[in-house]
mmCIF file of C-alpha atoms and ligand atoms in Angstrom:
data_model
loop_
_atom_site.group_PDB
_atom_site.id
_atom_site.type_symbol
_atom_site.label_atom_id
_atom_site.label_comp_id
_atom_site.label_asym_id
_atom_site.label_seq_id
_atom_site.Cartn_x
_atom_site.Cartn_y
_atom_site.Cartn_z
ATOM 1 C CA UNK A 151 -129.774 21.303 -118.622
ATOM 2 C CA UNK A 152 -131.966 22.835 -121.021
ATOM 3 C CA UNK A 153 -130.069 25.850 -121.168
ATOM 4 C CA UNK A 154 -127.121 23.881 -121.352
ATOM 5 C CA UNK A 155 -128.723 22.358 -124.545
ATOM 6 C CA UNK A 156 -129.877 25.287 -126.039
ATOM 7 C CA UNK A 157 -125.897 26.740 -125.636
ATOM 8 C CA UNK A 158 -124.408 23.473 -127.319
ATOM 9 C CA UNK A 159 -127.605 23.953 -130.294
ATOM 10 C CA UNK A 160 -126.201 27.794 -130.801
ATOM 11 C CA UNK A 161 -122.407 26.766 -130.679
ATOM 12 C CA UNK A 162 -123.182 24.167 -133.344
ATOM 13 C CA UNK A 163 -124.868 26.427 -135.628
ATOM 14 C CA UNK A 164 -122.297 29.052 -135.472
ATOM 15 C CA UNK A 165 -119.689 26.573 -136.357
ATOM 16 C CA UNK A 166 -122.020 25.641 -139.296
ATOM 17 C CA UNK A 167 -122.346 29.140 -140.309
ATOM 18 C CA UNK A 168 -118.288 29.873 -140.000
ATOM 19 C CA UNK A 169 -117.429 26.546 -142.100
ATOM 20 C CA UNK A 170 -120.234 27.578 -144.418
ATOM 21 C CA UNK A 171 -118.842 31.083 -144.669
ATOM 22 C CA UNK A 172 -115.054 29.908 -145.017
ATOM 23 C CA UNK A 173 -116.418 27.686 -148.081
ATOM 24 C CA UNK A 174 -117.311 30.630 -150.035
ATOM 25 C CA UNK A 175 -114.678 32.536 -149.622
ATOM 26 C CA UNK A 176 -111.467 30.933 -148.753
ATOM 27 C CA UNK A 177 -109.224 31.648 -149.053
ATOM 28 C CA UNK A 178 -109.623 36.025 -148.436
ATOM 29 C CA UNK A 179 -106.330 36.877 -147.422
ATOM 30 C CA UNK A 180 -102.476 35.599 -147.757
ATOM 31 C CA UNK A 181 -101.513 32.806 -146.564
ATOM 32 C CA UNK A 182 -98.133 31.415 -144.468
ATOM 33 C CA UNK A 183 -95.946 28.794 -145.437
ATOM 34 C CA UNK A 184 -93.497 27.955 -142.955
ATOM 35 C CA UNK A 185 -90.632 26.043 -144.084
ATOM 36 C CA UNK A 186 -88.842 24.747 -141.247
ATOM 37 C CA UNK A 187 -85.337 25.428 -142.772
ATOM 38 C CA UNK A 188 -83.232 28.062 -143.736
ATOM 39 C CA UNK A 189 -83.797 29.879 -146.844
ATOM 40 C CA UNK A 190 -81.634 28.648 -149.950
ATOM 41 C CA UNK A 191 -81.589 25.043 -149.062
ATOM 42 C CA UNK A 192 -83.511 22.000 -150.734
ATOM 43 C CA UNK A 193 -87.058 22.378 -148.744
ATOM 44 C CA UNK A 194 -87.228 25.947 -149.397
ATOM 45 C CA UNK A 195 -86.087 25.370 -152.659
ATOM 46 C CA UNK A 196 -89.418 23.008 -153.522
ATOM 47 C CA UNK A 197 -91.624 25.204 -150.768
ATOM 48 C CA UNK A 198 -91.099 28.480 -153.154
ATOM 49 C CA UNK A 199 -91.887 26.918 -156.131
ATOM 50 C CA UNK A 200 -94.548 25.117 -155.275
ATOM 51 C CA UNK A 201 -95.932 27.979 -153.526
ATOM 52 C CA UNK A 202 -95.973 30.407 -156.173
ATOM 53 C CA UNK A 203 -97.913 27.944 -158.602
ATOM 54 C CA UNK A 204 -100.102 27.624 -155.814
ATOM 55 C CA UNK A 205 -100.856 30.819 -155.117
ATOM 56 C CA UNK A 206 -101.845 31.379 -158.632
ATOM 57 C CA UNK A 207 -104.388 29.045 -158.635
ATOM 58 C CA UNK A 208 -106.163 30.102 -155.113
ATOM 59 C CA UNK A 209 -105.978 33.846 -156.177
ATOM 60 C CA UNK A 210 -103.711 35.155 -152.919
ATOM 61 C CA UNK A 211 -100.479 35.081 -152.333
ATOM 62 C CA UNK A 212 -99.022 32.226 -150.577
ATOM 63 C CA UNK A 213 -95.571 33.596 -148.553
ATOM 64 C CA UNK A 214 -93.240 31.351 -147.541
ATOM 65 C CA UNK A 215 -91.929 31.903 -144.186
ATOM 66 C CA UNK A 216 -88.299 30.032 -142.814
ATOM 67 C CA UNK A 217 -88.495 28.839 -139.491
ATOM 68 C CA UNK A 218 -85.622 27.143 -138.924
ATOM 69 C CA UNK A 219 -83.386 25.151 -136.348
ATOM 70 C CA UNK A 220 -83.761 21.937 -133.936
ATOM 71 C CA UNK A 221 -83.829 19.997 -137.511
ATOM 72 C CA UNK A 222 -87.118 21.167 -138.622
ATOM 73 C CA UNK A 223 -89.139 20.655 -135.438
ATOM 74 C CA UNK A 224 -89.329 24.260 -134.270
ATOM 75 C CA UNK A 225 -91.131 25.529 -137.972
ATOM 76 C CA UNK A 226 -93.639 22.446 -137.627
ATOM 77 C CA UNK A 227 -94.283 23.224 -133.448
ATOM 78 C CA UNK A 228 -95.395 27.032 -134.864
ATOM 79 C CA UNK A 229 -97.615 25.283 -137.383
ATOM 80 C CA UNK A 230 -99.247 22.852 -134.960
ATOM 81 C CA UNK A 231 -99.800 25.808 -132.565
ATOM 82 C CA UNK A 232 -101.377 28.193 -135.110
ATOM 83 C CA UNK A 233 -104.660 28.794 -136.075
ATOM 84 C CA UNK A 234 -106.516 26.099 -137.533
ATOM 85 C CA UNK A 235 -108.030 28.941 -140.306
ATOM 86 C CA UNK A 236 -106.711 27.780 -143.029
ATOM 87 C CA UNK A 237 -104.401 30.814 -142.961
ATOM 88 C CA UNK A 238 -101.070 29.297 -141.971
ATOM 89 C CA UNK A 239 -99.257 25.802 -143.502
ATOM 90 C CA UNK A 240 -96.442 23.784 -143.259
ATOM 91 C CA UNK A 241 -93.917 22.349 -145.830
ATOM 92 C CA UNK A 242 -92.305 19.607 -144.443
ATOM 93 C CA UNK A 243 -90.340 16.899 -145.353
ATOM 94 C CA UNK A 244 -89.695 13.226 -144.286
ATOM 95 C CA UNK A 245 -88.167 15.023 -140.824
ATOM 96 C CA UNK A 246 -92.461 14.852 -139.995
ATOM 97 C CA UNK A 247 -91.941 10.857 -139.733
ATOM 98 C CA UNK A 248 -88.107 10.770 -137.628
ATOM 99 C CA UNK A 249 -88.979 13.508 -135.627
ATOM 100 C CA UNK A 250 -91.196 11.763 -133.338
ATOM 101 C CA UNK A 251 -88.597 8.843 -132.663
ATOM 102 C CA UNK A 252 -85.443 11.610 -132.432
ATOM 103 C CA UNK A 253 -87.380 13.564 -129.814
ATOM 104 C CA UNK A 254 -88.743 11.637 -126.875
ATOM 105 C CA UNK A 255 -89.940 15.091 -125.829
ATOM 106 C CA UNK A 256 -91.749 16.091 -129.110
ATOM 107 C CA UNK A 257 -94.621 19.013 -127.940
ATOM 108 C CA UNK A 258 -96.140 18.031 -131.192
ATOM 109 C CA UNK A 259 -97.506 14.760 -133.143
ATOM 110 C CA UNK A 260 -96.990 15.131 -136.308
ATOM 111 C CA UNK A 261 -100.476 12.904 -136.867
ATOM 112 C CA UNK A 262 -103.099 14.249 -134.319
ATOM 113 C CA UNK A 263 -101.691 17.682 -134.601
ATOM 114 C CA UNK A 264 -101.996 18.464 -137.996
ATOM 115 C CA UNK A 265 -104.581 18.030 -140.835
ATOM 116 C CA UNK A 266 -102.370 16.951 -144.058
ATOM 117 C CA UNK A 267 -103.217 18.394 -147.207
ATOM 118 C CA UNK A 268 -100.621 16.214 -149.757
ATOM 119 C CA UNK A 269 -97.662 15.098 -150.659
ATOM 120 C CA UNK A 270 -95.756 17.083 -153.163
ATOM 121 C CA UNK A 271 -92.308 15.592 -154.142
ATOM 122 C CA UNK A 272 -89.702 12.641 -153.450
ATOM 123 C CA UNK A 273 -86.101 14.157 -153.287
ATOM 124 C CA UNK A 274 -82.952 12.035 -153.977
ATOM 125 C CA UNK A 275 -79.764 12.490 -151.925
ATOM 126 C CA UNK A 276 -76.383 12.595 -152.779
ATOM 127 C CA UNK A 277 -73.228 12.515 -150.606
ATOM 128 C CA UNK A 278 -71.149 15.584 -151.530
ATOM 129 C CA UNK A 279 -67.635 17.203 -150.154
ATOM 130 C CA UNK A 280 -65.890 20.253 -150.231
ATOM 131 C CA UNK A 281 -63.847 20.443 -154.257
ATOM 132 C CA UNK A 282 -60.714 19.944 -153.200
ATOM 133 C CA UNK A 283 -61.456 16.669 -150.336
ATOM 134 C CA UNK A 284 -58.651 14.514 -151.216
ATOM 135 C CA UNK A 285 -60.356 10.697 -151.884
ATOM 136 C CA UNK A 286 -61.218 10.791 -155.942
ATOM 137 C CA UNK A 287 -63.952 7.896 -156.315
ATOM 138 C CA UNK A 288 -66.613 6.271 -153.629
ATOM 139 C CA UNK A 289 -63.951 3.349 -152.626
ATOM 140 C CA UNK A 290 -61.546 5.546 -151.698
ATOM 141 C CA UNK A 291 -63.883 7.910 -150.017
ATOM 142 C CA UNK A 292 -64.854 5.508 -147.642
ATOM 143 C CA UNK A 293 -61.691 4.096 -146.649
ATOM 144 C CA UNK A 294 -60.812 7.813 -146.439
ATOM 145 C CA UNK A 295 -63.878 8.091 -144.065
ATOM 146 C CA UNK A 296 -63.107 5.648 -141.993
ATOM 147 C CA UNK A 297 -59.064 5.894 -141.327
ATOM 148 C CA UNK A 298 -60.069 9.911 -140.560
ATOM 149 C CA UNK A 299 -63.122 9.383 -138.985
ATOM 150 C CA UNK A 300 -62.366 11.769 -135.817
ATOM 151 C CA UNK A 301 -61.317 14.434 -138.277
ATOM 152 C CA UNK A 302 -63.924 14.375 -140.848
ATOM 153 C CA UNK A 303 -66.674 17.284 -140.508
ATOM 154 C CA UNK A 304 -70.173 16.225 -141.635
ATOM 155 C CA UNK A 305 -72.554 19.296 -141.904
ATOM 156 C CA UNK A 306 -76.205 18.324 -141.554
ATOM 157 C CA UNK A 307 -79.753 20.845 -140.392
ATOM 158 C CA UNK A 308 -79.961 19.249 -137.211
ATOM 159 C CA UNK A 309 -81.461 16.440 -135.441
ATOM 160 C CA UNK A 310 -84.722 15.467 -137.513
ATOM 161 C CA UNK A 311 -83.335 16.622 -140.512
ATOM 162 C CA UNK A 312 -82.965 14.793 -143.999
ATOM 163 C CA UNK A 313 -79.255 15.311 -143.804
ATOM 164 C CA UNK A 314 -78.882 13.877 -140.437
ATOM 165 C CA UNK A 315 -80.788 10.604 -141.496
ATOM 166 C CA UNK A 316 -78.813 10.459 -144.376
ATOM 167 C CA UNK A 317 -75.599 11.089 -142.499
ATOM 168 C CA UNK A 318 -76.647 8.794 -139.654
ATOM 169 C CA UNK A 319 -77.160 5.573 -142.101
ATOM 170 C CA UNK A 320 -74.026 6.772 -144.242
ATOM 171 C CA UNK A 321 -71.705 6.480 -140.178
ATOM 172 C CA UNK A 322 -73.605 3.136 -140.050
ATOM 173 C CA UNK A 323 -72.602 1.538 -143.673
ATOM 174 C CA UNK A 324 -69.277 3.052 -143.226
ATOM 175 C CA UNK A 325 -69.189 1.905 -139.325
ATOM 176 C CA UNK A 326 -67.555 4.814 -138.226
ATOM 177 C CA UNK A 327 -69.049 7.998 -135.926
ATOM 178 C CA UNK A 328 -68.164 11.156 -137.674
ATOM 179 C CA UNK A 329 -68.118 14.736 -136.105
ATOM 180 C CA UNK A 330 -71.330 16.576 -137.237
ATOM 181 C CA UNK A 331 -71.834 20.070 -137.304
ATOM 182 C CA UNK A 332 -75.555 21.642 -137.339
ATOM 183 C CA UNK A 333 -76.880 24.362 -139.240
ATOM 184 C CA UNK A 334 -80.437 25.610 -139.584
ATOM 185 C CA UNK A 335 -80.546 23.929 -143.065
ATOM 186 C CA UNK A 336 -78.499 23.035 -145.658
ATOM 187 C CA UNK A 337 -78.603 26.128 -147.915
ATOM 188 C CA UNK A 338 -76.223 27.909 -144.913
ATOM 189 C CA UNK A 339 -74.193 24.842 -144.516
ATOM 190 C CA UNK A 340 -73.471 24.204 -148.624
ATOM 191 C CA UNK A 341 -72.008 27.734 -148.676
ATOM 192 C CA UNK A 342 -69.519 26.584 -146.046
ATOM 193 C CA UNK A 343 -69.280 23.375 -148.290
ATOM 194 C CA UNK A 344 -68.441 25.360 -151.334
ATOM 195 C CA UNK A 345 -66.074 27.730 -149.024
ATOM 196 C CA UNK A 346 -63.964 24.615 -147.628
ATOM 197 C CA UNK A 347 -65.310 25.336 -144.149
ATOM 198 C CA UNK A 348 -66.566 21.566 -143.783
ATOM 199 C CA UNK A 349 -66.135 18.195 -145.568
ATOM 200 C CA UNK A 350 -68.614 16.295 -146.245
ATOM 201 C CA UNK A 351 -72.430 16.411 -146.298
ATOM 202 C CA UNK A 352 -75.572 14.440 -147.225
ATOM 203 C CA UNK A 353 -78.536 16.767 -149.294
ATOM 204 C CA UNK A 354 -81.032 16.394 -151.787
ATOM 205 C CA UNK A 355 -80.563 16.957 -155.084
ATOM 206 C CA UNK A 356 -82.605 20.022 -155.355
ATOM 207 C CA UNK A 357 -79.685 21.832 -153.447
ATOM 208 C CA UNK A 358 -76.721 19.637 -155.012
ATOM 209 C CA UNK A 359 -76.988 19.173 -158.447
ATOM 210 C CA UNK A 360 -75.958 22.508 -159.805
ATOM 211 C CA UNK A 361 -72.969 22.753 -157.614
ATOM 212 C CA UNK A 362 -71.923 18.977 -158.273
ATOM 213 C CA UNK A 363 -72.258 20.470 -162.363
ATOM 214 C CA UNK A 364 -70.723 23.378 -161.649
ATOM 215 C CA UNK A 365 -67.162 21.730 -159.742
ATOM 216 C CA UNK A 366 -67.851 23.575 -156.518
ATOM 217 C CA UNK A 367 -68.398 20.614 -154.738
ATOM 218 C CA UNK A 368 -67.264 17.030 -155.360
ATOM 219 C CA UNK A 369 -70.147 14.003 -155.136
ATOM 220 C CA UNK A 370 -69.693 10.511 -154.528
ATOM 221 C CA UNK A 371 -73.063 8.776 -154.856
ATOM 222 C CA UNK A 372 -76.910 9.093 -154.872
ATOM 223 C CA UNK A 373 -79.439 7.693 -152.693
ATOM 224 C CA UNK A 374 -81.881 5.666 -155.022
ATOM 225 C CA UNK A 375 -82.002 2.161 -156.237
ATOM 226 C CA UNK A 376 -80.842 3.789 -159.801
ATOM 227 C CA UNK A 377 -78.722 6.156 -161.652
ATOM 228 C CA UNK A 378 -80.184 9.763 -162.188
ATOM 229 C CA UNK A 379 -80.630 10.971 -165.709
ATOM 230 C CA UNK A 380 -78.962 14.005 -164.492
ATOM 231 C CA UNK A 381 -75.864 13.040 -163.183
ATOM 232 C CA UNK A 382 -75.387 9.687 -164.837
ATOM 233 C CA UNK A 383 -71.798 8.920 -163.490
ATOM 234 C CA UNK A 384 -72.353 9.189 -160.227
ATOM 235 C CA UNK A 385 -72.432 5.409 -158.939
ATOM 236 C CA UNK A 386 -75.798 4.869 -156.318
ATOM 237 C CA UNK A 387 -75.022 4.096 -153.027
ATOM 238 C CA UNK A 388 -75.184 0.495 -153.480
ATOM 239 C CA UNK A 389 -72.831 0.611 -156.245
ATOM 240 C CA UNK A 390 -70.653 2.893 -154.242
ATOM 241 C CA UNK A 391 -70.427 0.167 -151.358
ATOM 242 C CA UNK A 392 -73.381 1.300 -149.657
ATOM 243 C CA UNK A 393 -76.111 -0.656 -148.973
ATOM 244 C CA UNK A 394 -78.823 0.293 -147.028
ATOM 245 C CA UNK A 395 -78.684 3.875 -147.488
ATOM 246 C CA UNK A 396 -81.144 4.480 -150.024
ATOM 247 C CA UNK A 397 -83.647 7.448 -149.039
ATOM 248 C CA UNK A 398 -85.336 9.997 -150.731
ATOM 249 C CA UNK A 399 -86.742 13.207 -149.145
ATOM 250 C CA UNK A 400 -90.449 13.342 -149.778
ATOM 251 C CA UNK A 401 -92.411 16.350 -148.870
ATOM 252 C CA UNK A 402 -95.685 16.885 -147.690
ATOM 253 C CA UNK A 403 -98.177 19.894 -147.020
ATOM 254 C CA UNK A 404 -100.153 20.375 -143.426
ATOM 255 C CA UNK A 405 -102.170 22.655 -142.005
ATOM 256 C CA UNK A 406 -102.989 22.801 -138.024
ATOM 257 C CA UNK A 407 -105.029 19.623 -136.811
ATOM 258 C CA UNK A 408 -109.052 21.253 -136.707
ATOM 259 C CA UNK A 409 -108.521 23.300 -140.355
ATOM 260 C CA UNK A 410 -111.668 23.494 -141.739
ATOM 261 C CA UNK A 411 -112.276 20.538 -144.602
ATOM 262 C CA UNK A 412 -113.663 23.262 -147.173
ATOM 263 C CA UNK A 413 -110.126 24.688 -146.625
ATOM 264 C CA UNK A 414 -108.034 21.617 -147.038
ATOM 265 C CA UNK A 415 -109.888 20.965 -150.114
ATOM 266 C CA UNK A 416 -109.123 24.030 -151.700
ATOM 267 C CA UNK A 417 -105.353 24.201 -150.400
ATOM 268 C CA UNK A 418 -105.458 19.946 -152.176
ATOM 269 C CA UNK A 419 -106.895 21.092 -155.138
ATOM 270 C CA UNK A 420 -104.152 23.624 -156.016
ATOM 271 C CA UNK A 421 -101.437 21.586 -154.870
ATOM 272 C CA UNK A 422 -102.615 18.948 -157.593
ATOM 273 C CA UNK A 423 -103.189 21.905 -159.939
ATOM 274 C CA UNK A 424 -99.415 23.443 -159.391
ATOM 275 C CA UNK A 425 -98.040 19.570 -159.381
ATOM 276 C CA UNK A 426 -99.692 19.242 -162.836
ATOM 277 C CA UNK A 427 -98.344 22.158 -164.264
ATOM 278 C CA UNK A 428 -95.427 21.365 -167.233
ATOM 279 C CA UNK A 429 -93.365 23.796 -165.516
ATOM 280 C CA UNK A 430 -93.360 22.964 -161.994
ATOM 281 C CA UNK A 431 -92.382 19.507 -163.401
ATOM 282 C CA UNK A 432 -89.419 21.266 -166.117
ATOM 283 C CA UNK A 433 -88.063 22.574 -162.767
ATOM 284 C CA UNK A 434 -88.175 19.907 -160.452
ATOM 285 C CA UNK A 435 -87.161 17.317 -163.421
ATOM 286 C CA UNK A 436 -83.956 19.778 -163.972
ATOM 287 C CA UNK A 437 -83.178 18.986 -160.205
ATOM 288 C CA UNK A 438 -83.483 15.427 -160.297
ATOM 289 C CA UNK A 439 -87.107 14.734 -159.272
ATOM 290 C CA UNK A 440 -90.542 14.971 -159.994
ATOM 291 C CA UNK A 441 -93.781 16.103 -159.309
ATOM 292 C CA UNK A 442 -96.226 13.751 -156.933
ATOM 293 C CA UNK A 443 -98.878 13.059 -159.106
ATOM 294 C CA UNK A 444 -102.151 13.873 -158.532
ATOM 295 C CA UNK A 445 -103.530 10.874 -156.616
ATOM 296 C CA UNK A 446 -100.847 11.554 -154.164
ATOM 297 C CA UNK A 447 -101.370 14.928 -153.773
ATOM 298 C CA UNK A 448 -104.434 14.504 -151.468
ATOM 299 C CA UNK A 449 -104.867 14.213 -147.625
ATOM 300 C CA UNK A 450 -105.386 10.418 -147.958
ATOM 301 C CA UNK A 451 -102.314 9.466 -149.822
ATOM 302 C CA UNK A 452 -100.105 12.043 -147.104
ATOM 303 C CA UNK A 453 -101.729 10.965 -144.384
ATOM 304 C CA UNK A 454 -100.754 6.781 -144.945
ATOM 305 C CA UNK A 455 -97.283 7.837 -146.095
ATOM 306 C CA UNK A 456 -96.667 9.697 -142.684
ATOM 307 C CA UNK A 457 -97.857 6.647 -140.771
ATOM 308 C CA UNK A 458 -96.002 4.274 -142.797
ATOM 309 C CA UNK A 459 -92.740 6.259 -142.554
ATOM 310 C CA UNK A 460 -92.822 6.785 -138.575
ATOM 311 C CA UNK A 461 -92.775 3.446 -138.383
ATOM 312 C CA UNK A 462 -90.665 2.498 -140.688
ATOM 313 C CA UNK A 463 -87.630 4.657 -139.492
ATOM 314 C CA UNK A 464 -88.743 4.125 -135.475
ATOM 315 C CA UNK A 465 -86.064 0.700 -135.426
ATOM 316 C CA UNK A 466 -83.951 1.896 -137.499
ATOM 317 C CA UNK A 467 -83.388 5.168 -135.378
ATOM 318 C CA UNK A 468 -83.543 2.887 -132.589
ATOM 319 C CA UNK A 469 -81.044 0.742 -133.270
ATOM 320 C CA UNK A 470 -78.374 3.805 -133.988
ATOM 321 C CA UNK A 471 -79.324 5.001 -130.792
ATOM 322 C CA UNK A 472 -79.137 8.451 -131.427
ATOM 323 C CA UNK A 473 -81.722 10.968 -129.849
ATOM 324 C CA UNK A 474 -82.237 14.578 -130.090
ATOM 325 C CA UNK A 475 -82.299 14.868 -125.875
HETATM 326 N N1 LIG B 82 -81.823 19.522 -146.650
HETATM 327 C C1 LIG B 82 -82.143 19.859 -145.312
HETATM 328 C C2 LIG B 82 -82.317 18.622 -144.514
HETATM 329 O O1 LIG B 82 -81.323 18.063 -144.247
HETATM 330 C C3 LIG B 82 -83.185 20.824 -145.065
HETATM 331 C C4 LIG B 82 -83.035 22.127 -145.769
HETATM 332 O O2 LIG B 82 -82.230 22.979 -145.430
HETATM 333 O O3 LIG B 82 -83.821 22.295 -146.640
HETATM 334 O O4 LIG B 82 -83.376 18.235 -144.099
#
């Protein structure tokens, strides 16, 4: 017993010494950011960027690396099964709060398993199609939808993903079940877009916008409650004869449940400094969006957002009746 005692006294004072230790020096080395979708889409899109301000202000290099596939949940299961050092994050978005509804089978909880670190940005969506898909306005689009709905092609990054949500609301307001076709993420599946390969397809802004400038891909309508400054003619959804489908992607940073608080701090602290930075918020602002500010960007704020959001989508996932298994 006294031994026993002794053993536990040790183990706590070596934990001491490590978090003390960590404190002063964290972080030493690079760190990982998985982003649990292909490279060139929306989440890698805000997980670079906000990565290389971040990196600046910790004084190592933070690399982003793309895990993707089974609609984000395969990058966050590497994340919640890494070491809790400090060493290795996640970048996810609001996938973290459907997931756990989608898959009745989820290895992972996206709340005990992981230590959250902030939120980071809110994402509009728009509903895009190939150039040359024949409807010209939202009202025609939908009726177009709907009289072709075994024909259409929806592209989406898998079960859990943004674009799935999206898509799975858009087959409810249109009341219609459309063929979907999966991709890692939606940079891969907008170059089919632009190519004529598929349809139709739901993404954030952050991947849309320039193409929707550009005329490589037609859009129909946005996901918020208003217009964006960027693309002011294109009607929101519940102007477009949509309601119900407003969304927006936020995004949050994690580390592994168990990450050392000295750690989290730091990783917080330079979130809010790369989120304050005029830049940062030039870039995101050019793709519709903004930067969190700061008194989001902190464990607290991320970790009631998560919570609210699982169970906020749980009945409306439940009601579609669409699972990942
Ligand atoms: N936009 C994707 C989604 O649907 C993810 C991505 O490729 O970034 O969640």
């Amino acid at each position: 017993m006294h031994l026993i005692q002794r053993t536990a006294g040790l183990t706590a004072v070596a934990v001491l010494w490590a978090t003390s230790a960590l404190a002063q020096g964290y972080p030493e080395r690079q760190i990982t950011m998985v982003v649990p979708f292909a490279a060139g889409g929306p989440t890698d899109t805000v997980g670079r960027l906000i990565a290389e301000r971040m990196s600046e202000d910790l004084g190592q290099q933070i690399l982003v690396e793309n895990v993707g596939g089974a609609g984000g949940t395969l990058g966050a299961q590497q994340v919640a099964d890494a070491e809790a050092d400090g060493y290795t994050i996640l970048l996810h978005h609001i996938g973290m709060a459907t997931a756990p509804t989608l898959y009745r089978n989820l290895a992972f909880d996206p709340v005990a398993d992981f230590a959250p670190v902030g939120l980071v940005t809110e994402v509009p969506m728009t509903i895009v199609a190939r150039a040359d898909f024949e409807p010209a306005d939202a009202a025609s689009f939908i009726q177009y939808v709907k009289d072709n709905a075994d024909t259409v092609t929806m592209a989406n990054a898998g079960i859990g993903a943004a674009s799935h949500l999206c898509g799975m609301l858009f087959m409810q307001a249109v009341d219609a079940p459309i063929v979907t076709v999966p991709y890692r993420g939606t940079g891969p599946a907008m170059t089919e877009l632009v190519g004529g390969q598929i349809d139709i397809m739901c993404d954030q802004t952050t991947n849309t916008t320039e193409q929707i400038k550009g005329g490589t891909i037609k859009a129909y309508a946005v996901t918020t409650p208003e217009r964006l400054d960027i693309l002011p003619d294109l009607p929101t959804v519940a102007e477009a004869g949509l309601p119900g489908m407003e969304v927006s992607v936020w995004h949050g940073i994690y580390a592994p449940a168990g990450t050392p608080q000295e750690a989290i701090d730091r990783l917080s602290t330079a979130l809010q400094t790369a989120l304050a930075d005029p830049d940062v918020a030039s870039q995101l602002g050019e793709l519709g969006t903004a930067p969190s500010p700061a008194e989001d960007a902190t464990p607290t704020a991320l970790q009631a957002k998560l919570s609210g959001e699982i169970e906020r989508w749980r009945p409306v996932i439940e009601e579609a009746g669409v699972y990942a298994d």
